[in-house]
Coordinates of C-alpha atoms in Angstrom, one line a residue:
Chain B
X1 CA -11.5 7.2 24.5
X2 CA -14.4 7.0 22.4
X3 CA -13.3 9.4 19.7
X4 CA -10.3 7.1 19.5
X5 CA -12.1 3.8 19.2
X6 CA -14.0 6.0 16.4
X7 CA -10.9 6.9 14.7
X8 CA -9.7 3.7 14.6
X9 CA -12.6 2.0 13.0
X10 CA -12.7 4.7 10.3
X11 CA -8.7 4.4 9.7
X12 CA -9.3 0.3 10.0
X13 CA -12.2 0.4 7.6
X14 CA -10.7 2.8 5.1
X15 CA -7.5 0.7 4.5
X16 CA -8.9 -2.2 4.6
X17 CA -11.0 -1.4 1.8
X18 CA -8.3 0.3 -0.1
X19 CA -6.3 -2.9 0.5
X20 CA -8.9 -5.6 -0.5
X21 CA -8.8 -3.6 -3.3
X22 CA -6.0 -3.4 -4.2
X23 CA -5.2 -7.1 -3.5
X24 CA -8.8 -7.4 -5.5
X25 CA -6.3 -6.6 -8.7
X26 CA -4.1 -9.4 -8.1
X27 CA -6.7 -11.6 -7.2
X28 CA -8.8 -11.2 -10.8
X29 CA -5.5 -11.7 -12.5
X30 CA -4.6 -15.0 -10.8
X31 CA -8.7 -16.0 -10.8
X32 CA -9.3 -15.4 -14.2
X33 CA -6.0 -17.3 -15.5
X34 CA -7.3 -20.5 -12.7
X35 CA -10.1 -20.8 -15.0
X36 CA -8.7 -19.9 -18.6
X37 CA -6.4 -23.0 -17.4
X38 CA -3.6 -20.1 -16.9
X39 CA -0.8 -19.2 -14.1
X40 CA -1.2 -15.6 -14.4
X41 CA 1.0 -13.2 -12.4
X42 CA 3.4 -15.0 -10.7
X43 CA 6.7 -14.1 -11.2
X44 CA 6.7 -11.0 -8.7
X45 CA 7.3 -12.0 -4.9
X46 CA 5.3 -15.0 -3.7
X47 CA 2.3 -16.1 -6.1
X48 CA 3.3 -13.0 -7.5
X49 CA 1.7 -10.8 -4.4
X50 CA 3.7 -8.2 -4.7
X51 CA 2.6 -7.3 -8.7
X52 CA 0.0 -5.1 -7.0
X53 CA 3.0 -3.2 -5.6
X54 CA 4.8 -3.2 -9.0
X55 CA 1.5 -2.3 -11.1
X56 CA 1.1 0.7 -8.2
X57 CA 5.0 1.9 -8.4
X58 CA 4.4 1.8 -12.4
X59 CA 0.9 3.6 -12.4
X60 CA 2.3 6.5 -9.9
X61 CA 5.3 7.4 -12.7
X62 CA 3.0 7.2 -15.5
X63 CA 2.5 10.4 -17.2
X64 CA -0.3 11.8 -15.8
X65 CA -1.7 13.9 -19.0
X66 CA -4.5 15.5 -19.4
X67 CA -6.0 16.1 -23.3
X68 CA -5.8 19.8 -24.3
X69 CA -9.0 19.1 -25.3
X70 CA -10.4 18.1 -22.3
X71 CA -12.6 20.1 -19.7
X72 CA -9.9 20.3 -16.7
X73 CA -11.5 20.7 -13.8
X74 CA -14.0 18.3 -14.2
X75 CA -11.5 16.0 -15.7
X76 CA -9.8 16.1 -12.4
X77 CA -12.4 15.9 -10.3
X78 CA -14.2 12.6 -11.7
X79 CA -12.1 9.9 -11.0
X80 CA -12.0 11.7 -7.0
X81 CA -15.9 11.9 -7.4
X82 CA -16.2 7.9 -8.2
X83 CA -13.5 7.2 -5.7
X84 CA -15.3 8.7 -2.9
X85 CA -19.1 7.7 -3.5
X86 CA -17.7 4.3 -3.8
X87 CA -16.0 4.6 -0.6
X88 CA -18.8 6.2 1.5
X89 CA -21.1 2.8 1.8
X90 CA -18.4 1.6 3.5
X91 CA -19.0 4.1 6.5
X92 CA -22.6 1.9 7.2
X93 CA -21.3 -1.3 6.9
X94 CA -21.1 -3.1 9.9
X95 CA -18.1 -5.2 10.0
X96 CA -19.6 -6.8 13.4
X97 CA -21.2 -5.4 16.3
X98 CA -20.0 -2.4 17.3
X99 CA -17.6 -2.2 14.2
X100 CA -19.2 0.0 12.0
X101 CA -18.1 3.8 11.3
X102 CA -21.3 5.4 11.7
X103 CA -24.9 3.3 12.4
X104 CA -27.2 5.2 10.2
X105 CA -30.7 4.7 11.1
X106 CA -31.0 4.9 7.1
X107 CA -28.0 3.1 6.1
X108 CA -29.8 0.9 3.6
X109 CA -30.9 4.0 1.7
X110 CA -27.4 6.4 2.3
X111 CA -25.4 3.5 0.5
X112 CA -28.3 3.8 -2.3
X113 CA -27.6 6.7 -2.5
X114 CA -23.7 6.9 -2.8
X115 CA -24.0 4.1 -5.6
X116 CA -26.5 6.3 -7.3
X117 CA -24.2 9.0 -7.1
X118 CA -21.4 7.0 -8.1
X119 CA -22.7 7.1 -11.8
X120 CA -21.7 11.2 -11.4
X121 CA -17.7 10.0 -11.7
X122 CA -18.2 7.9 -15.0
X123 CA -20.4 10.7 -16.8
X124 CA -18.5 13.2 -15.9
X125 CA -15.5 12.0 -16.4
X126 CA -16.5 10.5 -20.3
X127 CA -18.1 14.2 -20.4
X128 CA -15.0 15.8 -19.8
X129 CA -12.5 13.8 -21.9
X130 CA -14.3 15.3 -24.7
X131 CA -13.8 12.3 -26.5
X132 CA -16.0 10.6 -28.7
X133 CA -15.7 7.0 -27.1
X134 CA -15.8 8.5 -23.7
X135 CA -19.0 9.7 -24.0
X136 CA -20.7 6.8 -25.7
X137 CA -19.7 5.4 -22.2
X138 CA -20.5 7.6 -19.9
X139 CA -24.1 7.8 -21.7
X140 CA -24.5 4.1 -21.5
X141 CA -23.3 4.4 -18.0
X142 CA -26.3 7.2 -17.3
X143 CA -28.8 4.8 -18.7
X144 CA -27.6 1.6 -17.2
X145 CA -27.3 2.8 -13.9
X146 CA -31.1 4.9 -14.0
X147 CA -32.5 1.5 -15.2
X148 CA -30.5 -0.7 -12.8
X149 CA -30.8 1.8 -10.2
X150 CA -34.6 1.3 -10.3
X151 CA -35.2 -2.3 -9.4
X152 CA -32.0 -2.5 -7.1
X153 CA -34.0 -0.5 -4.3
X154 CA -36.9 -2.3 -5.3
X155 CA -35.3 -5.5 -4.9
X156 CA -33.8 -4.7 -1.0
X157 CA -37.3 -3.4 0.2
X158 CA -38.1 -7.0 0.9
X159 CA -35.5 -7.5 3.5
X160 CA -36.9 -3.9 4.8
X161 CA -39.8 -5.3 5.1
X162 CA -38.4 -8.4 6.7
X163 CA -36.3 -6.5 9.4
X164 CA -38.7 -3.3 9.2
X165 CA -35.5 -1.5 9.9
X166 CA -33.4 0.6 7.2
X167 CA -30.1 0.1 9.8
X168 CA -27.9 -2.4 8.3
X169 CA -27.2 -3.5 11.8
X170 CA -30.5 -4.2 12.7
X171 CA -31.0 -5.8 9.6
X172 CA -28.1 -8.1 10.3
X173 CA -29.4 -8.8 14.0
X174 CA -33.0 -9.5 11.8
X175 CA -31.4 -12.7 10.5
X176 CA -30.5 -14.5 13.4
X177 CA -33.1 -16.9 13.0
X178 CA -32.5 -17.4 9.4
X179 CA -30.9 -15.5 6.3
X180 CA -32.3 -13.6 4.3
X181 CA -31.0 -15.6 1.7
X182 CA -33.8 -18.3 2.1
X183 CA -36.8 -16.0 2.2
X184 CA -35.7 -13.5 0.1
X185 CA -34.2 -15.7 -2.5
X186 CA -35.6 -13.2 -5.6
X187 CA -34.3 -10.1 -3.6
X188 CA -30.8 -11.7 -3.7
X189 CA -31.2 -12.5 -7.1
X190 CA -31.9 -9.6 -8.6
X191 CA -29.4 -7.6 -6.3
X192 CA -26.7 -9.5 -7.5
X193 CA -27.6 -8.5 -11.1
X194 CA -28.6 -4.7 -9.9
X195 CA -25.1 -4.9 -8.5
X196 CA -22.9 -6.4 -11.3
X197 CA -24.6 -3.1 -13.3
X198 CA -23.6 -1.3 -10.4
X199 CA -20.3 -1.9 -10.4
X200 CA -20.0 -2.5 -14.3
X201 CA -18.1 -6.1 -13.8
X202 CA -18.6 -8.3 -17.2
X203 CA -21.6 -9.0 -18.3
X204 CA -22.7 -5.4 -17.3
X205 CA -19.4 -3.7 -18.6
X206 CA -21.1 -1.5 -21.4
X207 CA -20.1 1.1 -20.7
X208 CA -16.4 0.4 -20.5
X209 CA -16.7 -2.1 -23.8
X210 CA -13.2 -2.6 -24.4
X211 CA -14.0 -4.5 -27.7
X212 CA -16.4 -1.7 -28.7
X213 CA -15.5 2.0 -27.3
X214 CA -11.7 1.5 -26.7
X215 CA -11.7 1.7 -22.9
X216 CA -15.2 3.6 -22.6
X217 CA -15.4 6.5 -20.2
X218 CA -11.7 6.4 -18.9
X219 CA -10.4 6.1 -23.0
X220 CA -8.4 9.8 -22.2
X221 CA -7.3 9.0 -18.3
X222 CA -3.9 8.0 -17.9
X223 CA -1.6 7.5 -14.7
X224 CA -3.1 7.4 -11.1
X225 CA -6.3 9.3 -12.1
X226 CA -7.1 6.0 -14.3
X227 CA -6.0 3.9 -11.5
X228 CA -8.4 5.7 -9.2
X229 CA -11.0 5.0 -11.9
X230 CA -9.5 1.0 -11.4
X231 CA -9.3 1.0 -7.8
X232 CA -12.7 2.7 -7.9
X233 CA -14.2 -0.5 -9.5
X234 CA -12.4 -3.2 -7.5
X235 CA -14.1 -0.7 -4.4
X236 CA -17.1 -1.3 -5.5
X237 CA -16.9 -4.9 -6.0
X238 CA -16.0 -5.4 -2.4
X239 CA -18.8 -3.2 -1.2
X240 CA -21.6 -4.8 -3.5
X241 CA -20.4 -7.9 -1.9
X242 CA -20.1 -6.7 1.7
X243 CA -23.9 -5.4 1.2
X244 CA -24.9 -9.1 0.2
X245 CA -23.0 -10.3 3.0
X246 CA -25.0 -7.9 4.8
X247 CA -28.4 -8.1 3.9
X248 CA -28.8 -11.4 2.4
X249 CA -26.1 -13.8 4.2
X250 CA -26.5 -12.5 8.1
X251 CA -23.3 -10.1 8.1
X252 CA -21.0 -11.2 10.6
X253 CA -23.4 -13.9 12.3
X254 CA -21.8 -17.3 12.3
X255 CA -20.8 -19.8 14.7
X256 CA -17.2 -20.4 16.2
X257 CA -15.4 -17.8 14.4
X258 CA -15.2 -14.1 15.3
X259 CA -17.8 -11.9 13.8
X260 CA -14.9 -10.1 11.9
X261 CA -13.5 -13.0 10.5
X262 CA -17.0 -14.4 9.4
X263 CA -17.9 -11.3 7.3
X264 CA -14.6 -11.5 5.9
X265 CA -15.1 -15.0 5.1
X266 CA -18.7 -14.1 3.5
X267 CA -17.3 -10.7 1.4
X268 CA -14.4 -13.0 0.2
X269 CA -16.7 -16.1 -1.3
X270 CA -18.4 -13.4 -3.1
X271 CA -15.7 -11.0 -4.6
X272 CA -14.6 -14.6 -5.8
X273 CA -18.1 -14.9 -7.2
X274 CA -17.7 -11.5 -9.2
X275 CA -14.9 -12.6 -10.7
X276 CA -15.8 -15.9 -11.6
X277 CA -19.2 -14.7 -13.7
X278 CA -16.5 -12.3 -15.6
X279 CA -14.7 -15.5 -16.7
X280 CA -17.6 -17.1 -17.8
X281 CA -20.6 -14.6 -19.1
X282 CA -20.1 -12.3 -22.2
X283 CA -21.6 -9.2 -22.8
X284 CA -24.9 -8.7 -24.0
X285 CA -26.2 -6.0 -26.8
X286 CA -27.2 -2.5 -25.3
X287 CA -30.8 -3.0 -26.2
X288 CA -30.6 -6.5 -24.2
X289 CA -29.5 -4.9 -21.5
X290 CA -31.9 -2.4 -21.0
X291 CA -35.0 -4.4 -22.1
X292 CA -33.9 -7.0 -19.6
X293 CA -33.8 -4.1 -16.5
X294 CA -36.9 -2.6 -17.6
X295 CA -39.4 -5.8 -18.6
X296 CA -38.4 -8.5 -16.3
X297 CA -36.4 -7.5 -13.3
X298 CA -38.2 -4.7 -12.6
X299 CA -41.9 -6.5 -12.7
X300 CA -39.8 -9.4 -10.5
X301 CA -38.6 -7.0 -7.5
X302 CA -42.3 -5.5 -7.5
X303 CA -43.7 -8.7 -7.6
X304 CA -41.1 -9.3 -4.9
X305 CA -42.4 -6.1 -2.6
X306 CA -45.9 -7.5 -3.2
X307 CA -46.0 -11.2 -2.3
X308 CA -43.1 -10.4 0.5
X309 CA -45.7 -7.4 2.3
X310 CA -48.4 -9.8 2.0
X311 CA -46.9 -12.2 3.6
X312 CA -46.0 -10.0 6.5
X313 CA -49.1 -8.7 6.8
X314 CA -50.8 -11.6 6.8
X315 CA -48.2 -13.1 9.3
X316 CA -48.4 -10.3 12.1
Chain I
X1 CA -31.4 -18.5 -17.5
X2 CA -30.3 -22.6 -17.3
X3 CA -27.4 -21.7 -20.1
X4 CA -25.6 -19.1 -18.1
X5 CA -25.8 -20.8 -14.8
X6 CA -24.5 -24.1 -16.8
X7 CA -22.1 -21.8 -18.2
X8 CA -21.0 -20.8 -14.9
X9 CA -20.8 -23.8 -13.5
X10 CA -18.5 -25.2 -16.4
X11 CA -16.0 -22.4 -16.0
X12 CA -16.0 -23.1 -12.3
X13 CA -14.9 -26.7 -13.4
X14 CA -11.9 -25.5 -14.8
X15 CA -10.5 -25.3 -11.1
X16 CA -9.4 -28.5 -11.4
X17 CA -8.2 -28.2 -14.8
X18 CA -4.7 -28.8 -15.5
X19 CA -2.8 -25.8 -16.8
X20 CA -1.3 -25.1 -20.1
X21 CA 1.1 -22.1 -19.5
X22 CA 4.8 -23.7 -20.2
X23 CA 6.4 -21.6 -17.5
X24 CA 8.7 -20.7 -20.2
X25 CA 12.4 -20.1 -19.1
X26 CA 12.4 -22.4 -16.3
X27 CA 10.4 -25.1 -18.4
X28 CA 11.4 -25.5 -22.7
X29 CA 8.5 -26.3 -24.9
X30 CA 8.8 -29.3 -27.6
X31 CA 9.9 -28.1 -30.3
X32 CA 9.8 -30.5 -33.4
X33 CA 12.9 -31.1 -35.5
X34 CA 11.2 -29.1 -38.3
X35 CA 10.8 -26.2 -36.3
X36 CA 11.5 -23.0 -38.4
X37 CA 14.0 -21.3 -36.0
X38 CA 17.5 -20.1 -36.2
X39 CA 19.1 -20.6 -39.8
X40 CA 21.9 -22.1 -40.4
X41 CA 24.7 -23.7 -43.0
X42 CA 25.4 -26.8 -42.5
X43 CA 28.1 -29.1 -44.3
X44 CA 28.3 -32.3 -46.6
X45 CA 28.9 -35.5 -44.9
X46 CA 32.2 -35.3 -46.1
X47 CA 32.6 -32.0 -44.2
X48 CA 32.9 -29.9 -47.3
X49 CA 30.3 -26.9 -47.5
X50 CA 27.3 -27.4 -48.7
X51 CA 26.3 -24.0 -50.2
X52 CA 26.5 -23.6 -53.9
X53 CA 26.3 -19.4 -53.8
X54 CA 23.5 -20.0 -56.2
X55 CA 21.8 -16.7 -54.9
X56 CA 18.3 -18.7 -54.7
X57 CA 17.2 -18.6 -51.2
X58 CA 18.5 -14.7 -51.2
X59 CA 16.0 -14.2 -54.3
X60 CA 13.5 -16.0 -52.3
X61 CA 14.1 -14.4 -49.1
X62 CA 11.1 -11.9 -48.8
X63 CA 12.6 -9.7 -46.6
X64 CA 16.0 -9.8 -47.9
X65 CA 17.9 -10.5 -45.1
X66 CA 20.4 -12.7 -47.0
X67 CA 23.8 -11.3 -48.4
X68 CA 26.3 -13.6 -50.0
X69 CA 29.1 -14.1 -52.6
X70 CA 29.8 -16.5 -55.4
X71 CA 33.2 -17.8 -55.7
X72 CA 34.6 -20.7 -56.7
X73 CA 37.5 -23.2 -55.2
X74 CA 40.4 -24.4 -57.5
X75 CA 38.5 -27.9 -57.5
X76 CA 35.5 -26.2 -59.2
X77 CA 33.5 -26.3 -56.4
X78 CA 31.3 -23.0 -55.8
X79 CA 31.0 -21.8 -52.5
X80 CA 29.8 -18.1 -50.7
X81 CA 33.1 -15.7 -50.2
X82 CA 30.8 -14.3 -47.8
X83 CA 27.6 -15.6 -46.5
X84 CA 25.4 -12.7 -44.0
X85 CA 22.2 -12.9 -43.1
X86 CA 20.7 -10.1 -40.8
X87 CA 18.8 -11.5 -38.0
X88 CA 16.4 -8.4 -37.3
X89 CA 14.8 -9.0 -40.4
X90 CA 14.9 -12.2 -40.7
X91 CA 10.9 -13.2 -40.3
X92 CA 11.7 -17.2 -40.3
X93 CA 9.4 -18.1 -43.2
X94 CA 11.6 -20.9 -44.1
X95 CA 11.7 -20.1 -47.7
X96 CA 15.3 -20.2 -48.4
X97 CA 15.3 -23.6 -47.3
X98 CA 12.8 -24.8 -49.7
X99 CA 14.6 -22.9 -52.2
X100 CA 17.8 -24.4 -51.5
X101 CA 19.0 -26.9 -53.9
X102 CA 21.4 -28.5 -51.9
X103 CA 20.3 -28.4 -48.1
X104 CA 22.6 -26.4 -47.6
X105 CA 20.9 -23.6 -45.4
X106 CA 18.6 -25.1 -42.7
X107 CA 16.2 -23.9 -40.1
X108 CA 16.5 -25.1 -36.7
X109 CA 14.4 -25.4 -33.5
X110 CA 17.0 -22.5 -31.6
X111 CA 14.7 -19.4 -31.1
X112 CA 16.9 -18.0 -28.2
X113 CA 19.4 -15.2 -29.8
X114 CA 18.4 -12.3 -28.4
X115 CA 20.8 -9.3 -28.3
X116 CA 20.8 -6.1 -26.4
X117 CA 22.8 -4.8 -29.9
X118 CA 21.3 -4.7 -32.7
X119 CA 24.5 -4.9 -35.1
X120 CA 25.1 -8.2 -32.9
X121 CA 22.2 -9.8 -35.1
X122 CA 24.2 -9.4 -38.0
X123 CA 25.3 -13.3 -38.6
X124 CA 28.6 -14.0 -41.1
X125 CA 29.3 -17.3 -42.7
X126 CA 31.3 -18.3 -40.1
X127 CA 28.4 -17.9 -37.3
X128 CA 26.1 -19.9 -39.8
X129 CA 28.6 -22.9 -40.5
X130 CA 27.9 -25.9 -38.9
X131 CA 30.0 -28.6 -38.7
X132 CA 27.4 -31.6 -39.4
X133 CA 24.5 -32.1 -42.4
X134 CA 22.2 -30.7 -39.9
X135 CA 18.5 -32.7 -41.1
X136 CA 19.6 -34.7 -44.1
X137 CA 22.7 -36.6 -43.0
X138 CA 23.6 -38.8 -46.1
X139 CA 22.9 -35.8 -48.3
X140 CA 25.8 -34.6 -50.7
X141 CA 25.1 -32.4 -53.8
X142 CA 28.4 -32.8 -55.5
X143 CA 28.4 -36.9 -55.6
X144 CA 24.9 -36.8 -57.0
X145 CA 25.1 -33.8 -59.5
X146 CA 26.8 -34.3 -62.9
X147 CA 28.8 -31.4 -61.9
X148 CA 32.8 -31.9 -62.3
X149 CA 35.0 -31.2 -59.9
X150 CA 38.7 -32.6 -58.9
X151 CA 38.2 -36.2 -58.1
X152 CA 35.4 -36.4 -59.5
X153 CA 34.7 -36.7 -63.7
X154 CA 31.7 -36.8 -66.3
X155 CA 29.7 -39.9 -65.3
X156 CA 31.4 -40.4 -61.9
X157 CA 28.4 -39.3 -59.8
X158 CA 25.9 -41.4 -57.8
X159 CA 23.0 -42.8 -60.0
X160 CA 24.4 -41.4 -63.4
X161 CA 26.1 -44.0 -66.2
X162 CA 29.3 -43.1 -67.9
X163 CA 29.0 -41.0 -70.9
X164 CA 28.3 -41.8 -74.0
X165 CA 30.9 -41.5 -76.8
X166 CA 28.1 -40.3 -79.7
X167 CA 30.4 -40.7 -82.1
X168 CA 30.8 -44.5 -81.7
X169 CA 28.6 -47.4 -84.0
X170 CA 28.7 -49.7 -81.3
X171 CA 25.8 -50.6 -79.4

């Protein structure tokens, strides 16, 4: 009985994941055009749902060519690589209590972790395509995600510190009194930005740089190995969000409504957030974007650790 | 820092922005009456065609979609034995109408002639002819220009004196 409770939390949590995502496509589309004072998709089935069904059908009968060039088995195995380290997070979650796949006692550091090794799909894969664009990318991917990578666990110790726990769960159960939101109000802020590098949404979307390096590290991928490359961003939109929810918004703890819907509610306003600083920020140079990382955020989430330890300490 | 979050916060704003898609085939944009669309011939008021089959908008045309004919009536009027222009080429610049001395070929505000065949796009004279003056409705070459034709002698057009007999003393 319990393995099939467990199976059906990991088969619940996968899909739904895959699906947010998916419906994650749609939803940029018709976000971005709300604020460029466009419809966007709307022709296809109500509001044009059913375009993420049509862009699927259309991605799945694509040619799905790999260069002659290119380094085959590595070209094949990126996009998976990505796919899955972006997918893992998801198994520490906790969607509510009791709803989580598996309730690391070190969740907080397995999803850093999996979004370290995340950077693995995207250099190998701009390795591979042999390509000069591609790898421009996948090296601006390497060093945005080492310097971004840095200050991101620097910025979550505080609500370690806060819940002295590294389970998500406990963490969660930590903010009953009050978010973390309030007393960790740098944390979250520089989160956020670790996690827009993270997941290389707009302002952070070197190494994809449309205007600059053609499409970046997926320039050679074509078919469903590109769209894994896609869904694998949209994936890692909802789980930067779902780890806000998490650690900085109280998870699934709200009144009235059930825990589920709550963190759904939570994840939701801030996927919407995602989408609504790539409609409004550009890009900044290379060198901004590293000097940023390196001489203010980093200093902030240290200064962070410092004032937030003190605090404790001089609390307890 | 304040820049981007007022950025932000402005695009947010748009929300409540109306939106400026025209939701095309359901909803037709304006299209002024100058609108360089669809060419056409059009006729005189008197219902006689216009078209001189003075080859100028064809030199003009910088794609050389136009094809035509001179001929000429057995009043003296000129007109196109054949008038063609080819539609897939055609890059509506609008130039044979200003080359045109006699209104005769007009652009319209019609963009919707699609074909699935491309031969289709072909148009002949008798796809082009119009039965009205399209834009310049009191407009009619042969009653202004000195031109003769049946019905119509030296010094018999509009705005043009009879002529003179040079050989005459009188004042």
């Amino acid at each position: 009985m319990i393995i099939f409770r467990h199976l059906v939390i990991v088969i619940g949590v996968f899909g739904a994941a895959l699906s947010v995502s998916a419906g994650l496509v749609w939803l940029e589309r018709r976000l971005l055009a709300l604020w460029q004072d466009r419809y966007g998709p709307n022709r296809v089935g109500h509001f044009g749902l059913l375009q993420v069904v049509a862009d699927g059908i259309k991605m799945f009968f694509k040619e799905d060519w790999i260069p002659p060039f290119a380094d085959r088995p590595v070209f094949v195995i990126a996009p998976m690589l990505l796919l899955v380290t972006v997918l893992m997070p998801f198994a520490v979650i906790g969607f509510a209590p009791e709803i989580v796949v598996a309730d690391l006692n070190i969740g907080l550091l397995f999803f850093l972790a999996m979004s370290a090794l995340s950077v693995y799909g995207i250099v190998l894969g701009g390795w591979a395509s042999n390509n000069k664009y591609a790898l421009l990318g996948a090296v601006r991917a390497a060093a945005q995600m080492l310097s971004y990578e840095v200050f991101m666990g620097l910025s979550l110790m505080g609500v370690v510190i806060l819940a002295g726990s590294f389970n998500l769960s406990e963490i969660v159960d930590a903010q009953k009194g009050m978010w973390n939101c309030i007393p960790q109000f740098l944390g979250l802020v520089l989160f956020t930005i670790a996690g827009f590098a993270e997941t290389h949404r707009m302002p952070f979307d070197l190494p994809e740089a449309e205007a600059e390096l053609v499409a970046g590290y997926h320039t050679e991928y074509s078919g469903m190995k590109f769209g894994l490359f896609f869904v694998g961003e949209y994936l890692g939109v909802t789980m930067i969000s779902a780890m806000i929810v998490t650690l900085f918004f109280g998870g699934w703890l709200g009144p009235f409504l059930p825990p589920v819907a709550w963190f759904a509610l939570k994840t939701f306003i801030f996927i919407c957030g995602f989408i609504l600083v790539r409609a409004a920020l550009p890009r900044p140079r290379y060198d901004q974007l590293m000097g940023y990382a390196w001489k203010v955020l980093l200093p902030l989430a240290l200064l962070n650790i410092l004032v937030t330890g003190a605090i404790v300490l001089a609390v307890h | 820092m304040l820049s981007i979050l007022k950025g932000i916060w402005i695009i947010l704003l748009h929300t409540f922005r109306k939106r400026e898609t025209i939701a095309y085939p359901e909803e037709k944009p304006y299209l002024p009456p100058r609108y360089r669309g669809r060419i056409i011939l059009s006729r005189d008021p008197d219902g006689g065609e216009r078209c001189v089959a003075c080859y100028l908008c064809a030199a003009a045309c910088p794609v050389d979609c136009i094809a035509l004919q001179a001929a000429e009536d057995e009043h003296g009027r000129r007109y196109p034995e054949f008038f063609r222009i080819n539609f897939s080429r055609c890059i509506l610049c609008g130039f044979c109408e200003e080359a045109c001395p006699t209104y005769a070929i007009q652009l319209t505000p019609d963009y919707e002639y699609a074909e699935y065949n491309r031969q289709s796009l072909v148009y002949e004279k008798e796809d082009l002819l119009i039965s009205g003056p399209g834009k310049y409705p009191d407009y009619n070459f042969y009653k202004i220009a000195g031109m003769t034709i049946s019905g119509k002698g030296k010094g018999e057009a509009e705005n043009e004196d009879p002529p003179v007999d040079i050989r005459s003393l009188m004042p």
